[in-house]
CSV table of C-alpha atoms and ligand atoms in Angstrom, one decimal:
chain,number,residue,atom,x,y,z
A,148,MET,CA,99.0,21.8,-36.8
A,149,ARG,CA,96.2,20.4,-35.2
A,150,GLU,CA,96.5,18.7,-31.8
A,151,LEU,CA,96.5,14.6,-32.1
A,152,ARG,CA,93.6,13.5,-30.2
A,153,GLY,CA,94.0,9.3,-29.8
A,154,ARG,CA,91.9,6.9,-27.7
A,155,PHE,CA,91.9,3.6,-26.5
A,156,ALA,CA,88.5,2.1,-26.4
A,157,PRO,CA,88.5,-1.3,-24.8
A,158,SER,CA,85.5,-3.4,-24.0
A,159,PRO,CA,85.1,-4.2,-20.4
A,160,SER,CA,84.1,-8.1,-21.1
A,161,GLY,CA,86.9,-9.7,-19.4
A,162,ARG,CA,90.6,-9.5,-18.2
A,163,MET,CA,92.6,-7.7,-20.9
A,164,HIS,CA,94.8,-9.9,-22.7
A,165,LEU,CA,98.1,-9.6,-24.5
A,166,GLY,CA,96.4,-8.4,-27.8
A,167,ASN,CA,94.4,-5.6,-26.3
A,168,LEU,CA,97.4,-4.4,-24.4
A,169,PHE,CA,99.5,-4.3,-27.8
A,170,SER,CA,97.0,-1.9,-29.3
A,171,GLY,CA,96.6,0.2,-26.4
A,172,LEU,CA,100.3,0.6,-26.0
A,173,LEU,CA,100.5,1.6,-29.6
A,174,ALA,CA,97.7,4.0,-29.4
A,175,TRP,CA,99.6,5.5,-26.4
A,176,LEU,CA,103.1,5.5,-27.9
A,177,SER,CA,101.5,7.4,-30.9
A,178,VAL,CA,99.8,10.0,-28.9
A,179,ARG,CA,102.6,10.7,-26.7
A,180,SER,CA,105.3,10.8,-29.2
A,181,ALA,CA,103.2,13.7,-30.8
A,182,GLU,CA,102.4,15.4,-27.5
A,183,GLY,CA,98.7,14.8,-28.1
A,184,THR,CA,95.7,14.0,-26.0
A,185,MET,CA,94.9,10.5,-24.9
A,186,VAL,CA,91.2,9.4,-24.2
A,187,LEU,CA,90.1,6.2,-22.3
A,188,ARG,CA,86.6,5.3,-23.3
A,189,MET,CA,84.9,2.2,-21.9
A,190,GLU,CA,82.7,0.0,-24.6
A,191,ASP,CA,80.4,-1.7,-22.6
A,192,LEU,CA,77.2,-1.6,-24.6
A,193,ASP,CA,76.8,-5.3,-24.7
A,194,PRO,CA,75.1,-5.9,-21.2
A,195,ASP,CA,75.7,-9.7,-21.5
A,196,ARG,CA,79.4,-9.5,-21.6
A,197,CYS,CA,80.4,-6.3,-20.0
A,198,ARG,CA,80.8,-5.8,-16.1
A,199,ALA,CA,82.0,-2.6,-14.1
A,200,GLU,CA,84.3,-4.5,-12.1
A,201,TYR,CA,86.2,-5.3,-15.5
A,202,ALA,CA,86.2,-1.7,-16.5
A,203,ASP,CA,88.2,-0.9,-13.0
A,204,GLN,CA,90.5,-3.9,-13.6
A,205,LEU,CA,91.3,-2.7,-17.0
A,206,ALA,CA,92.1,0.9,-15.7
A,207,ASP,CA,94.2,-0.6,-13.2
A,208,ASP,CA,96.3,-2.9,-15.8
A,209,LEU,CA,96.9,-0.2,-18.1
A,210,ARG,CA,98.4,1.9,-15.2
A,211,TRP,CA,100.4,-1.2,-13.9
A,212,LEU,CA,102.2,-1.1,-17.3
A,213,GLY,CA,102.7,2.4,-17.2
A,214,LEU,CA,100.0,3.7,-19.6
A,215,ASP,CA,97.9,6.9,-18.5
A,216,TRP,CA,95.0,9.2,-20.3
A,217,ASP,CA,94.2,12.8,-20.1
A,218,GLU,CA,90.7,12.2,-20.2
A,219,GLY,CA,88.3,9.5,-20.2
A,220,TYR,CA,87.4,6.8,-17.6
A,221,GLN,CA,87.9,7.6,-14.0
A,222,THR,CA,89.3,10.9,-14.9
A,223,GLY,CA,86.5,12.8,-16.6
A,224,GLY,CA,86.9,15.4,-19.0
A,225,PRO,CA,84.8,17.8,-21.2
A,226,HIS,CA,83.6,15.4,-23.5
A,227,GLY,CA,82.1,12.9,-20.9
A,228,PRO,CA,80.5,10.7,-20.1
A,229,TYR,CA,83.4,8.0,-21.3
A,230,ILE,CA,81.5,4.9,-20.4
A,231,GLN,CA,79.1,3.9,-23.5
A,232,SER,CA,76.5,2.8,-21.4
A,233,ASP,CA,76.0,6.3,-20.0
A,234,ARG,CA,75.5,7.6,-23.4
A,235,THR,CA,72.7,5.7,-24.3
A,236,GLU,CA,70.5,9.1,-24.9
A,237,LEU,CA,73.3,10.7,-27.3
A,238,TYR,CA,73.3,7.5,-29.5
A,239,ALA,CA,69.3,7.7,-29.3
A,240,ASP,CA,69.4,11.0,-30.8
A,241,ALA,CA,71.7,10.0,-33.7
A,242,PHE,CA,69.3,7.1,-34.0
A,243,ARG,CA,66.3,9.2,-34.5
A,244,ASP,CA,68.1,11.5,-36.8
A,245,LEU,CA,68.9,8.5,-39.2
A,246,GLU,CA,65.2,7.4,-38.9
A,247,LYS,CA,63.7,10.6,-39.6
A,248,ARG,CA,65.7,11.2,-42.9
A,249,GLY,CA,64.3,7.6,-43.9
A,250,LEU,CA,67.7,5.7,-43.9
A,251,ILE,CA,66.8,3.0,-41.4
A,252,TYR,CA,64.3,0.1,-41.2
A,253,PRO,CA,63.3,-2.4,-38.7
A,254,CYS,CA,64.4,-6.1,-39.3
A,255,PHE,CA,62.4,-8.9,-38.2
A,256,CYS,CA,64.9,-11.6,-39.6
A,257,THR,CA,66.1,-13.9,-36.8
A,258,ARG,CA,69.7,-15.1,-37.0
A,259,ALA,CA,68.5,-18.7,-38.0
A,260,GLU,CA,66.6,-17.0,-40.9
A,261,ARG,CA,69.7,-14.7,-42.0
A,262,LEU,CA,71.8,-17.9,-42.0
A,263,ALA,CA,69.4,-20.0,-43.9
A,264,ALA,CA,68.8,-17.3,-46.7
A,265,SER,CA,72.4,-18.9,-47.9
A,266,ALA,CA,73.8,-15.4,-48.5
A,267,PRO,CA,77.5,-15.0,-49.4
A,268,HIS,CA,79.7,-14.7,-46.1
A,269,ARG,CA,82.2,-12.5,-45.7
A,270,SER,CA,85.7,-13.2,-45.0
A,271,ASP,CA,85.3,-12.9,-41.3
A,272,GLY,CA,82.1,-15.2,-41.3
A,273,GLN,CA,79.6,-12.5,-41.0
A,274,VAL,CA,76.5,-13.0,-43.5
A,275,ILE,CA,76.2,-10.2,-46.1
A,276,TYR,CA,72.6,-9.2,-45.3
A,277,GLY,CA,70.6,-9.7,-48.7
A,278,GLY,CA,67.9,-6.7,-47.5
A,279,LYS,CA,65.1,-8.8,-47.3
A,280,CYS,CA,63.4,-6.6,-44.7
A,281,ARG,CA,64.3,-3.4,-46.6
A,282,ARG,CA,61.6,-4.5,-49.1
A,283,LEU,CA,58.8,-5.1,-46.5
A,284,THR,CA,55.6,-2.8,-47.1
A,285,GLU,CA,54.4,-0.8,-44.2
A,286,LYS,CA,51.6,-3.2,-43.5
A,287,GLU,CA,54.1,-6.4,-43.4
A,288,ARG,CA,55.9,-4.3,-41.0
A,289,ALA,CA,53.1,-3.5,-38.7
A,290,GLU,CA,52.3,-7.3,-38.8
A,291,LEU,CA,55.5,-8.4,-37.9
A,292,GLY,CA,55.7,-5.9,-35.3
A,293,GLU,CA,53.0,-7.4,-33.3
A,294,LYS,CA,55.1,-10.6,-33.0
A,295,ARG,CA,58.6,-9.7,-32.7
A,296,CYS,CA,60.8,-6.6,-31.5
A,297,PRO,CA,63.0,-5.4,-34.7
A,298,ALA,CA,66.5,-4.6,-35.0
A,299,TRP,CA,67.4,-1.4,-37.0
A,300,ARG,CA,69.6,-1.5,-40.3
A,301,LEU,CA,70.9,1.2,-41.9
A,302,MET,CA,70.5,1.2,-45.9
A,303,VAL,CA,73.8,1.4,-47.3
A,304,PRO,CA,74.6,2.7,-51.0
A,305,ASP,CA,76.0,0.6,-54.0
A,306,ARG,CA,78.9,2.6,-53.7
A,307,ASN,CA,82.8,1.7,-53.1
A,308,ILE,CA,84.1,3.5,-49.9
A,309,SER,CA,87.9,4.0,-49.7
A,310,PHE,CA,90.4,4.8,-47.4
A,311,THR,CA,94.0,4.4,-46.8
A,312,ASP,CA,95.3,3.0,-43.7
A,313,LYS,CA,98.3,4.1,-42.1
A,314,LEU,CA,99.8,0.8,-41.8
A,315,GLN,CA,97.4,-1.5,-44.0
A,316,GLY,CA,97.4,0.9,-47.1
A,317,ALA,CA,94.6,1.1,-49.2
A,318,TYR,CA,91.4,-0.2,-48.5
A,319,THR,CA,88.0,-0.4,-50.5
A,320,GLU,CA,84.8,-2.1,-49.8
A,321,ASN,CA,81.4,-1.7,-51.7
A,322,LEU,CA,79.0,-1.4,-48.8
A,323,LEU,CA,75.9,-3.0,-50.3
A,324,LYS,CA,77.7,-6.1,-52.1
A,325,ASP,CA,80.6,-6.7,-49.4
A,326,CYS,CA,78.4,-6.1,-46.4
A,327,GLY,CA,74.8,-5.3,-47.1
A,328,ASP,CA,72.8,-3.0,-44.7
A,329,PHE,CA,74.0,-3.3,-41.2
A,330,ILE,CA,72.4,-3.2,-37.6
A,331,VAL,CA,72.6,0.2,-35.7
A,332,ARG,CA,70.1,-0.9,-33.0
A,333,ARG,CA,69.9,-5.0,-32.2
A,334,SER,CA,66.3,-6.0,-31.2
A,335,ASP,CA,67.0,-5.7,-27.6
A,336,GLY,CA,67.7,-2.1,-28.1
A,337,VAL,CA,71.1,-2.1,-27.5
A,338,TYR,CA,72.9,0.3,-29.9
A,339,ALA,CA,75.4,-1.4,-32.3
A,340,TYR,CA,79.2,-0.8,-31.8
A,341,GLN,CA,79.2,0.7,-35.2
A,342,LEU,CA,77.1,3.6,-34.4
A,343,ALA,CA,78.4,4.1,-31.1
A,344,VAL,CA,82.0,3.9,-32.0
A,345,VAL,CA,81.4,6.9,-34.6
A,346,TYR,CA,79.4,9.1,-32.7
A,347,ASP,CA,81.8,9.0,-29.8
A,348,ASP,CA,85.1,9.5,-31.7
A,349,GLY,CA,82.9,12.2,-33.5
A,350,ALA,CA,81.9,14.0,-30.4
A,351,MET,CA,85.4,13.2,-28.5
A,352,GLU,CA,87.0,14.9,-31.5
A,353,ILE,CA,89.0,11.8,-31.8
A,354,ASN,CA,91.6,12.3,-34.8
A,355,GLN,CA,93.6,9.1,-34.7
A,356,VAL,CA,92.1,5.7,-34.2
A,357,VAL,CA,94.5,2.8,-33.3
A,358,ARG,CA,93.2,-0.6,-32.9
A,359,GLY,CA,93.5,-4.3,-34.0
A,360,ARG,CA,93.3,-5.2,-37.5
A,361,ASP,CA,90.2,-7.4,-36.9
A,362,LEU,CA,88.3,-3.9,-37.1
A,363,LEU,CA,89.8,-3.0,-40.5
A,364,ASP,CA,86.4,-4.3,-42.4
A,365,SER,CA,84.3,-2.3,-39.8
A,366,THR,CA,86.0,0.8,-41.1
A,367,PRO,CA,84.1,1.5,-44.6
A,368,ARG,CA,80.6,1.1,-42.6
A,369,GLN,CA,82.1,3.7,-40.1
A,370,ILE,CA,83.4,5.9,-42.5
A,371,TYR,CA,79.7,6.1,-44.0
A,372,LEU,CA,78.3,6.7,-40.9
A,373,TYR,CA,80.9,9.6,-40.2
A,374,GLU,CA,79.6,10.9,-43.6
A,375,LEU,CA,75.7,10.5,-42.7
A,376,LEU,CA,76.3,12.4,-39.4
A,377,GLY,CA,78.4,15.3,-40.9
A,378,LEU,CA,81.7,14.2,-39.2
A,379,THR,CA,85.0,14.0,-40.2
A,380,PRO,CA,86.7,10.5,-40.3
A,381,PRO,CA,89.9,10.1,-38.2
A,382,GLU,CA,93.4,8.7,-39.6
A,383,PHE,CA,93.1,4.9,-39.0
A,384,CYS,CA,95.9,2.7,-37.9
A,385,HIS,CA,95.1,-0.8,-37.8
A,386,VAL,CA,97.6,-2.7,-36.0
A,387,PRO,CA,98.6,-6.6,-36.3
A,388,LEU,CA,97.0,-9.1,-34.3
A,389,LEU,CA,98.9,-11.4,-32.0
A,390,LEU,CA,98.7,-14.8,-33.2
A,391,ALA,CA,99.6,-18.4,-31.6
A,392,PRO,CA,101.7,-20.7,-33.5
A,393,ASP,CA,99.0,-22.4,-34.9
A,394,GLY,CA,97.4,-19.3,-36.5
A,395,ARG,CA,94.7,-18.5,-34.0
A,396,ARG,CA,94.1,-15.2,-32.7
A,397,LEU,CA,95.1,-14.8,-29.1
A,398,SER,CA,92.1,-14.1,-27.2
A,399,LYS,CA,90.2,-13.5,-23.8
A,400,ARG,CA,89.9,-17.4,-24.1
A,401,GLU,CA,93.5,-17.9,-23.4
A,402,ARG,CA,93.7,-17.3,-19.6
A,403,ASP,CA,97.1,-17.8,-19.4
A,404,LEU,CA,97.7,-14.7,-21.4
A,405,ASP,CA,95.5,-12.5,-19.5
A,406,MET,CA,96.6,-9.8,-17.6
A,407,GLY,CA,96.0,-11.8,-14.4
A,408,ALA,CA,98.5,-14.0,-15.3
A,409,LEU,CA,101.0,-11.8,-17.0
A,410,ARG,CA,101.3,-9.3,-14.0
A,411,GLN,CA,102.5,-12.4,-12.2
A,412,ARG,CA,105.1,-13.4,-14.7
A,413,PHE,CA,106.4,-10.2,-15.7
A,414,THR,CA,107.4,-6.7,-14.4
A,415,PRO,CA,105.8,-3.9,-16.4
A,416,GLU,CA,109.2,-3.2,-18.1
A,417,GLY,CA,109.6,-6.4,-19.1
A,418,LEU,CA,106.2,-7.0,-20.4
A,419,THR,CA,106.7,-3.4,-22.4
A,420,GLY,CA,109.8,-4.4,-23.8
A,421,LEU,CA,108.5,-7.5,-25.3
A,422,LEU,CA,105.4,-5.6,-26.9
A,423,ALA,CA,107.9,-2.9,-27.9
A,424,PHE,CA,110.0,-5.5,-29.5
A,425,TRP,CA,106.9,-7.1,-31.6
A,426,ALA,CA,106.1,-3.8,-32.4
A,427,GLY,CA,109.5,-3.2,-34.0
A,428,GLN,CA,110.4,-0.3,-31.8
A,429,LEU,CA,113.2,-2.5,-30.0
A,430,ASP,CA,115.9,-4.8,-31.6
A,431,LYS,CA,115.8,-7.2,-29.1
A,432,PRO,CA,113.1,-7.5,-26.1
A,433,GLU,CA,114.8,-5.8,-22.9
A,434,PRO,CA,113.1,-4.1,-20.1
A,435,VAL,CA,111.9,-0.4,-20.7
A,436,ARG,CA,109.2,1.9,-19.5
A,437,PRO,CA,106.4,3.0,-22.0
A,438,ALA,CA,107.6,6.7,-21.4
A,439,GLU,CA,111.2,5.9,-22.4
A,440,LEU,CA,109.8,4.3,-25.6
A,441,ALA,CA,107.8,7.5,-26.6
A,442,LYS,CA,110.3,9.9,-27.8
A,443,ASP,CA,111.5,7.7,-30.4
A,444,PHE,CA,108.4,6.1,-31.5
A,445,ASP,CA,108.1,5.5,-35.2
A,446,TRP,CA,105.3,4.0,-37.1
A,447,ALA,CA,107.5,3.3,-39.9
A,448,LYS,CA,108.9,0.4,-37.8
A,449,VAL,CA,105.7,-1.0,-36.8
A,450,PRO,CA,105.0,-4.2,-38.9
A,451,ALA,CA,101.6,-4.6,-40.8
A,452,GLU,CA,101.3,-8.4,-40.7
A,453,ASP,CA,100.1,-10.4,-37.8
A,454,ILE,CA,102.7,-11.3,-35.3
A,455,VAL,CA,103.3,-14.9,-34.4
A,456,VAL,CA,103.8,-15.1,-30.4
A,457,HIS,CA,105.9,-18.2,-29.4
A,458,PRO,CA,105.2,-19.6,-25.6
A,459,ASP,CA,108.7,-19.4,-24.9
A,460,GLN,CA,108.6,-15.8,-25.5
A,461,LEU,CA,106.1,-15.6,-22.4
B,794,LIG,N1,85.7,-1.9,-28.0
B,794,LIG,C1,86.3,-2.7,-29.2
B,794,LIG,C2,87.1,-4.0,-28.8
B,794,LIG,O1,87.5,-3.9,-27.6
B,794,LIG,C3,87.3,-1.8,-29.8
B,794,LIG,C4,86.6,-0.7,-30.7
B,794,LIG,C5,87.7,0.4,-31.4
B,794,LIG,O2,88.9,0.5,-31.0
B,794,LIG,O3,87.0,0.9,-32.4
B,794,LIG,O4,87.2,-4.8,-29.2
Protein backbone atom coordinates (compact mmCIF):
# COMPACT_ATOMS: atom_id res chain seq x y z
CA MET A 1 0.00 0.00 0.00
CA ARG A 2 1.27 3.48 -0.81
CA GLU A 3 2.25 5.70 2.08
CA LEU A 4 -0.34 8.21 3.27
CA ARG A 5 0.81 11.79 2.75
CA GLY A 6 -1.43 14.35 4.38
CA ARG A 7 -1.10 18.02 5.02
CA PHE A 8 -2.35 20.96 6.98
CA ALA A 9 -2.38 24.12 4.86
CA PRO A 10 -3.47 27.07 6.99
CA SER A 11 -3.47 30.70 5.92
CA PRO A 12 -1.46 32.85 8.33
CA SER A 13 -3.97 35.68 8.28
CA GLY A 14 -4.44 35.95 12.02
CA ARG A 15 -4.25 33.83 15.13
CA MET A 16 -5.56 30.32 14.58
CA HIS A 17 -9.03 29.65 15.96
CA LEU A 18 -10.85 26.60 17.19
CA GLY A 19 -12.18 25.58 13.76
CA ASN A 20 -8.71 25.61 12.16
CA LEU A 21 -7.36 23.60 15.04
CA PHE A 22 -10.15 21.03 14.70
CA SER A 23 -9.29 20.47 11.00
CA GLY A 24 -5.59 20.42 11.81
CA LEU A 25 -6.03 17.81 14.54
CA LEU A 26 -8.10 15.56 12.26
CA ALA A 27 -5.58 15.85 9.42
CA TRP A 28 -2.82 14.96 11.88
CA LEU A 29 -4.68 12.03 13.48
CA SER A 30 -5.48 10.60 10.08
CA VAL A 31 -1.83 10.67 9.05
CA ARG A 32 -0.39 9.50 12.37
CA SER A 33 -2.87 6.63 12.73
CA ALA A 34 -1.71 5.37 9.33
CA GLU A 35 1.99 6.00 10.07
CA GLY A 36 2.10 8.39 7.15
CA THR A 37 3.90 11.65 6.51
CA MET A 38 2.52 14.98 7.70
CA VAL A 39 3.29 18.18 5.79
CA LEU A 40 2.71 21.75 7.01
CA ARG A 41 2.34 24.33 4.25
CA MET A 42 1.70 28.03 4.78
CA GLU A 43 -0.84 29.44 2.35
CA ASP A 44 0.13 33.07 2.54
CA LEU A 45 -0.53 34.20 -1.04
CA ASP A 46 -2.83 37.06 -0.08
CA PRO A 47 -0.42 39.85 0.85
CA ASP A 48 -3.21 42.00 2.25
CA ARG A 49 -4.17 39.42 4.85
CA CYS A 50 -1.13 37.27 5.62
CA ARG A 51 1.88 38.08 7.77
CA ALA A 52 5.07 36.19 8.57
CA GLU A 53 4.61 36.56 12.33
CA TYR A 54 1.23 34.85 12.12
CA ALA A 55 2.92 31.87 10.44
CA ASP A 56 5.41 31.52 13.31
CA GLN A 57 2.62 31.86 15.83
CA LEU A 58 0.61 29.23 13.98
CA ALA A 59 3.47 26.73 14.08
CA ASP A 60 3.93 27.46 17.78
CA ASP A 61 0.22 26.93 18.48
CA LEU A 62 0.25 23.58 16.68
CA ARG A 63 3.27 22.42 18.67
CA TRP A 64 1.67 23.62 21.90
CA LEU A 65 -1.28 21.29 21.25
CA GLY A 66 1.10 18.40 20.58
CA LEU A 67 0.95 18.27 16.79
CA ASP A 68 4.12 17.85 14.75
CA TRP A 69 5.02 17.48 11.10
CA ASP A 70 7.66 15.63 9.14
CA GLU A 71 8.05 18.09 6.28
CA GLY A 72 7.15 21.68 5.85
CA TYR A 73 7.30 25.09 7.39
CA GLN A 74 10.42 25.60 9.56
CA THR A 75 11.27 21.89 9.08
CA GLY A 76 12.05 21.81 5.36
CA GLY A 77 12.01 18.69 3.23
CA PRO A 78 12.33 17.44 -0.34
CA HIS A 79 9.30 19.32 -1.72
CA GLY A 80 10.06 22.80 -0.43
CA PRO A 81 9.71 25.67 -0.20
CA TYR A 82 6.67 25.17 2.01
CA ILE A 83 5.59 28.81 2.09
CA GLN A 84 3.42 29.66 -0.90
CA SER A 85 4.78 33.19 -1.30
CA ASP A 86 8.18 31.56 -2.02
CA ARG A 87 6.66 29.40 -4.77
CA THR A 88 5.37 32.07 -7.12
CA GLU A 89 7.67 31.04 -9.97
CA LEU A 90 6.23 27.53 -9.88
CA TYR A 91 2.67 28.83 -10.13
CA ALA A 92 3.79 31.13 -12.96
CA ASP A 93 5.03 28.07 -14.90
CA ALA A 94 1.73 26.26 -14.42
CA PHE A 95 -0.12 29.43 -15.40
CA ARG A 96 1.94 29.84 -18.60
CA ASP A 97 1.31 26.22 -19.46
CA LEU A 98 -2.47 26.76 -19.23
CA GLU A 99 -2.13 29.99 -21.18
CA LYS A 100 -0.20 28.30 -24.00
CA ARG A 101 -2.91 25.69 -24.27
CA GLY A 102 -5.50 28.46 -24.75
CA LEU A 103 -7.33 27.52 -21.56
CA ILE A 104 -7.30 30.89 -19.83
CA TYR A 105 -8.32 34.39 -20.80
CA PRO A 106 -8.07 37.89 -19.35
CA CYS A 107 -11.11 39.22 -17.51
CA PHE A 108 -11.54 42.96 -17.22
CA CYS A 109 -14.78 42.94 -15.23
CA THR A 110 -14.71 44.85 -11.99
CA ARG A 111 -16.36 43.40 -8.93
CA ALA A 112 -19.21 45.90 -9.30
CA GLU A 113 -19.73 44.83 -12.93
CA ARG A 114 -19.83 41.18 -12.01
CA LEU A 115 -22.42 41.81 -9.32
CA ALA A 116 -24.46 44.11 -11.55
CA ALA A 117 -24.61 41.46 -14.27
CA SER A 118 -27.21 39.88 -11.93
CA ALA A 119 -25.75 36.47 -12.50
CA PRO A 120 -27.15 33.75 -10.27
CA HIS A 121 -25.39 33.22 -6.98
CA ARG A 122 -23.95 30.06 -5.56
CA SER A 123 -25.02 28.87 -2.13
CA ASP A 124 -21.85 30.44 -0.70
CA GLY A 125 -22.88 33.84 -2.05
CA GLN A 126 -20.29 33.85 -4.84
CA VAL A 127 -21.40 35.05 -8.23
CA ILE A 128 -21.54 32.49 -11.03
CA TYR A 129 -19.45 34.14 -13.73
CA GLY A 130 -21.43 34.41 -16.94
CA GLY A 131 -18.39 34.41 -19.23
CA LYS A 132 -18.63 37.99 -20.50
CA CYS A 133 -14.87 38.40 -21.07
CA ARG A 134 -14.58 34.91 -22.61
CA ARG A 135 -16.36 36.36 -25.63
CA LEU A 136 -14.21 39.47 -26.14
CA THR A 137 -12.38 39.87 -29.44
CA GLU A 138 -8.60 40.33 -29.53
CA LYS A 139 -9.14 43.97 -30.41
CA GLU A 140 -11.42 44.52 -27.41
CA ARG A 141 -8.91 42.77 -25.17
CA ALA A 142 -6.12 45.03 -26.36
CA GLU A 143 -8.20 48.16 -25.81
CA LEU A 144 -9.34 47.16 -22.34
CA GLY A 145 -5.82 46.06 -21.49
CA GLU A 146 -4.61 49.62 -21.90
CA LYS A 147 -6.97 50.78 -19.19
CA ARG A 148 -6.94 47.96 -16.68
CA CYS A 149 -4.89 45.04 -15.44
CA PRO A 150 -6.97 41.94 -16.01
CA ALA A 151 -7.60 38.97 -13.77
CA TRP A 152 -7.17 35.62 -15.57
CA ARG A 153 -9.89 33.01 -15.71
CA LEU A 154 -9.80 29.34 -16.54
CA MET A 155 -12.39 28.24 -19.07
CA VAL A 156 -14.49 25.45 -17.61
CA PRO A 157 -16.36 22.78 -19.54
CA ASP A 158 -20.11 22.15 -19.49
CA ARG A 159 -19.67 18.83 -17.74
CA ASN A 160 -20.34 17.28 -14.38
CA ILE A 161 -17.39 16.70 -12.09
CA SER A 162 -18.14 14.12 -9.41
CA PHE A 163 -16.18 12.74 -6.52
CA THR A 164 -16.85 10.87 -3.30
CA ASP A 165 -15.79 12.66 -0.17
CA LYS A 166 -14.72 10.39 2.67
CA LEU A 167 -17.12 12.11 5.08
CA GLN A 168 -19.62 14.04 2.98
CA GLY A 169 -20.26 11.31 0.40
CA ALA A 170 -21.02 11.84 -3.29
CA TYR A 171 -20.73 15.39 -4.62
CA THR A 172 -21.29 16.62 -8.17
CA GLU A 173 -21.04 20.00 -9.78
CA ASN A 174 -21.42 21.18 -13.35
CA LEU A 175 -18.53 23.60 -13.55
CA LEU A 176 -20.03 25.82 -16.22
CA LYS A 177 -23.54 26.05 -14.78
CA ASP A 178 -22.76 25.95 -11.05
CA CYS A 179 -19.55 27.94 -10.99
CA GLY A 180 -18.50 29.48 -14.30
CA ASP A 181 -14.98 30.27 -15.47
CA PHE A 182 -12.94 30.92 -12.35
CA ILE A 183 -9.98 33.12 -11.52
CA VAL A 184 -6.52 31.57 -11.45
CA ARG A 185 -4.62 34.85 -11.22
CA ARG A 186 -5.93 38.03 -9.68
CA SER A 187 -5.61 41.42 -11.34
CA ASP A 188 -2.87 42.35 -8.84
CA GLY A 189 -0.84 39.37 -10.08
CA VAL A 190 -1.47 37.13 -7.06
CA TYR A 191 -2.09 33.50 -8.04
CA ALA A 192 -5.44 32.25 -6.82
CA TYR A 193 -5.86 29.70 -4.06
CA GLN A 194 -7.42 27.18 -6.49
CA LEU A 195 -4.36 27.05 -8.72
CA ALA A 196 -1.77 27.18 -5.94
CA VAL A 197 -3.41 24.53 -3.77
CA VAL A 198 -3.67 22.03 -6.62
CA TYR A 199 -0.18 22.73 -7.86
CA ASP A 200 1.26 22.32 -4.36
CA ASP A 201 -0.68 19.26 -3.28
CA GLY A 202 0.39 17.67 -6.57
CA ALA A 203 4.05 18.69 -6.24
CA MET A 204 4.16 17.64 -2.58
CA GLU A 205 2.64 14.24 -3.47
CA ILE A 206 -0.25 14.73 -1.06
CA ASN A 207 -2.73 11.89 -1.36
CA GLN A 208 -5.18 12.85 1.38
CA VAL A 209 -6.64 16.32 1.93
CA VAL A 210 -8.45 16.95 5.22
CA ARG A 211 -10.00 20.40 5.54
CA GLY A 212 -13.17 22.26 6.51
CA ARG A 213 -16.47 21.54 4.81
CA ASP A 214 -16.59 25.15 3.61
CA LEU A 215 -14.15 24.09 0.88
CA LEU A 216 -16.25 21.17 -0.36
CA ASP A 217 -17.56 23.19 -3.29
CA SER A 218 -14.05 24.27 -4.34
CA THR A 219 -13.18 20.65 -4.91
CA PRO A 220 -14.74 20.16 -8.38
CA ARG A 221 -12.72 23.16 -9.63
CA GLN A 222 -9.64 21.65 -8.10
CA ILE A 223 -10.33 18.21 -9.57
CA TYR A 224 -10.59 19.86 -13.00
CA LEU A 225 -7.24 21.54 -12.45
CA TYR A 226 -5.68 18.23 -11.37
CA GLU A 227 -6.89 16.83 -14.67
CA LEU A 228 -5.44 19.72 -16.71
CA LEU A 229 -2.10 19.58 -14.91
CA GLY A 230 -1.89 15.81 -15.42
CA LEU A 231 -2.03 15.06 -11.67
CA THR A 232 -3.96 12.44 -9.69
CA PRO A 233 -6.39 14.01 -7.20
CA PRO A 234 -5.99 13.04 -3.55
CA GLU A 235 -8.67 11.54 -1.34
CA PHE A 236 -10.78 14.38 0.10
CA CYS A 237 -12.18 14.46 3.65
CA HIS A 238 -14.21 17.58 4.35
CA VAL A 239 -14.68 17.83 8.09
CA PRO A 240 -17.55 19.61 9.86
CA LEU A 241 -17.36 23.26 10.80
CA LEU A 242 -17.72 24.45 14.36
CA LEU A 243 -20.74 26.72 14.76
CA ALA A 244 -21.87 29.17 17.40
CA PRO A 245 -25.32 28.37 18.92
CA ASP A 246 -26.94 30.89 16.54
CA GLY A 247 -25.66 28.86 13.58
CA ARG A 248 -22.89 31.25 12.57
CA ARG A 249 -19.52 29.80 11.78
CA LEU A 250 -16.84 30.33 14.39
CA SER A 251 -14.29 32.46 12.67
CA LYS A 252 -11.17 34.48 13.18
CA ARG A 253 -13.38 37.35 14.23
CA GLU A 254 -14.25 35.54 17.47
CA ARG A 255 -11.19 36.72 19.37
CA ASP A 256 -12.22 34.89 22.53
CA LEU A 257 -11.90 31.61 20.63
CA ASP A 258 -8.53 32.23 19.04
CA MET A 259 -5.48 30.40 20.25
CA GLY A 260 -4.26 33.33 22.30
CA ALA A 261 -7.37 33.16 24.49
CA LEU A 262 -7.65 29.36 24.40
CA ARG A 263 -4.07 28.84 25.56
CA GLN A 264 -4.85 30.88 28.67
CA ARG A 265 -7.94 28.92 29.49
CA PHE A 266 -6.93 25.36 28.59
CA THR A 267 -4.10 22.92 28.95
CA PRO A 268 -3.13 21.27 25.62
CA GLU A 269 -4.63 18.00 26.89
CA GLY A 270 -7.86 19.69 27.96
CA LEU A 271 -8.35 21.34 24.60
CA THR A 272 -7.43 18.17 22.70
CA GLY A 273 -10.01 16.26 24.76
CA LEU A 274 -12.73 18.70 23.78
CA LEU A 275 -11.81 18.61 20.09
CA ALA A 276 -11.60 14.81 20.17
CA PHE A 277 -15.03 14.63 21.80
CA TRP A 278 -16.51 16.77 19.00
CA ALA A 279 -14.69 14.59 16.51
CA GLY A 280 -16.46 11.52 17.92
CA GLN A 281 -13.24 9.98 19.21
CA LEU A 282 -14.09 10.24 22.94
CA ASP A 283 -17.40 9.57 24.73
CA LYS A 284 -16.87 12.61 26.92
CA PRO A 285 -14.37 15.44 26.88
CA GLU A 286 -11.45 14.40 29.05
CA PRO A 287 -7.80 15.41 28.94
CA VAL A 288 -5.79 13.48 26.39
CA ARG A 289 -2.71 13.99 24.24
CA PRO A 290 -3.05 13.86 20.43
CA ALA A 291 -0.51 11.02 20.31
CA GLU A 292 -2.71 8.89 22.60
CA LEU A 293 -5.68 9.38 20.29
CA ALA A 294 -3.82 8.40 17.15
CA LYS A 295 -3.75 4.66 17.83
CA ASP A 296 -7.55 4.34 17.99
CA PHE A 297 -8.43 7.09 15.54
CA ASP A 298 -11.47 6.09 13.49
CA TRP A 299 -12.84 8.15 10.59
CA ALA A 300 -16.15 6.26 10.87
CA LYS A 301 -16.81 8.02 14.20
CA VAL A 302 -16.24 11.54 12.85
CA PRO A 303 -19.59 13.28 12.28
CA ALA A 304 -20.31 14.71 8.83
CA GLU A 305 -22.59 17.52 10.02
CA ASP A 306 -21.44 20.80 11.48
CA ILE A 307 -20.99 20.92 15.25
CA VAL A 308 -22.63 23.50 17.49
CA VAL A 309 -20.27 24.66 20.19
CA HIS A 310 -21.91 25.96 23.37
CA PRO A 311 -20.11 28.72 25.24
CA ASP A 312 -20.32 26.78 28.50
CA GLN A 313 -18.15 24.04 26.95
CA LEU A 314 -15.37 26.59 26.70
N1 LIG B 1 -5.51 27.77 3.27
C1 LIG B 1 -6.88 27.41 3.41
C2 LIG B 1 -7.47 27.98 4.67
O1 LIG B 1 -6.77 28.28 5.61
C3 LIG B 1 -7.09 25.91 3.44
C4 LIG B 1 -6.77 25.30 2.15
C5 LIG B 1 -6.94 23.80 2.05
O2 LIG B 1 -6.85 23.11 3.08
O3 LIG B 1 -7.10 23.35 0.92
O4 LIG B 1 -8.66 28.15 4.75
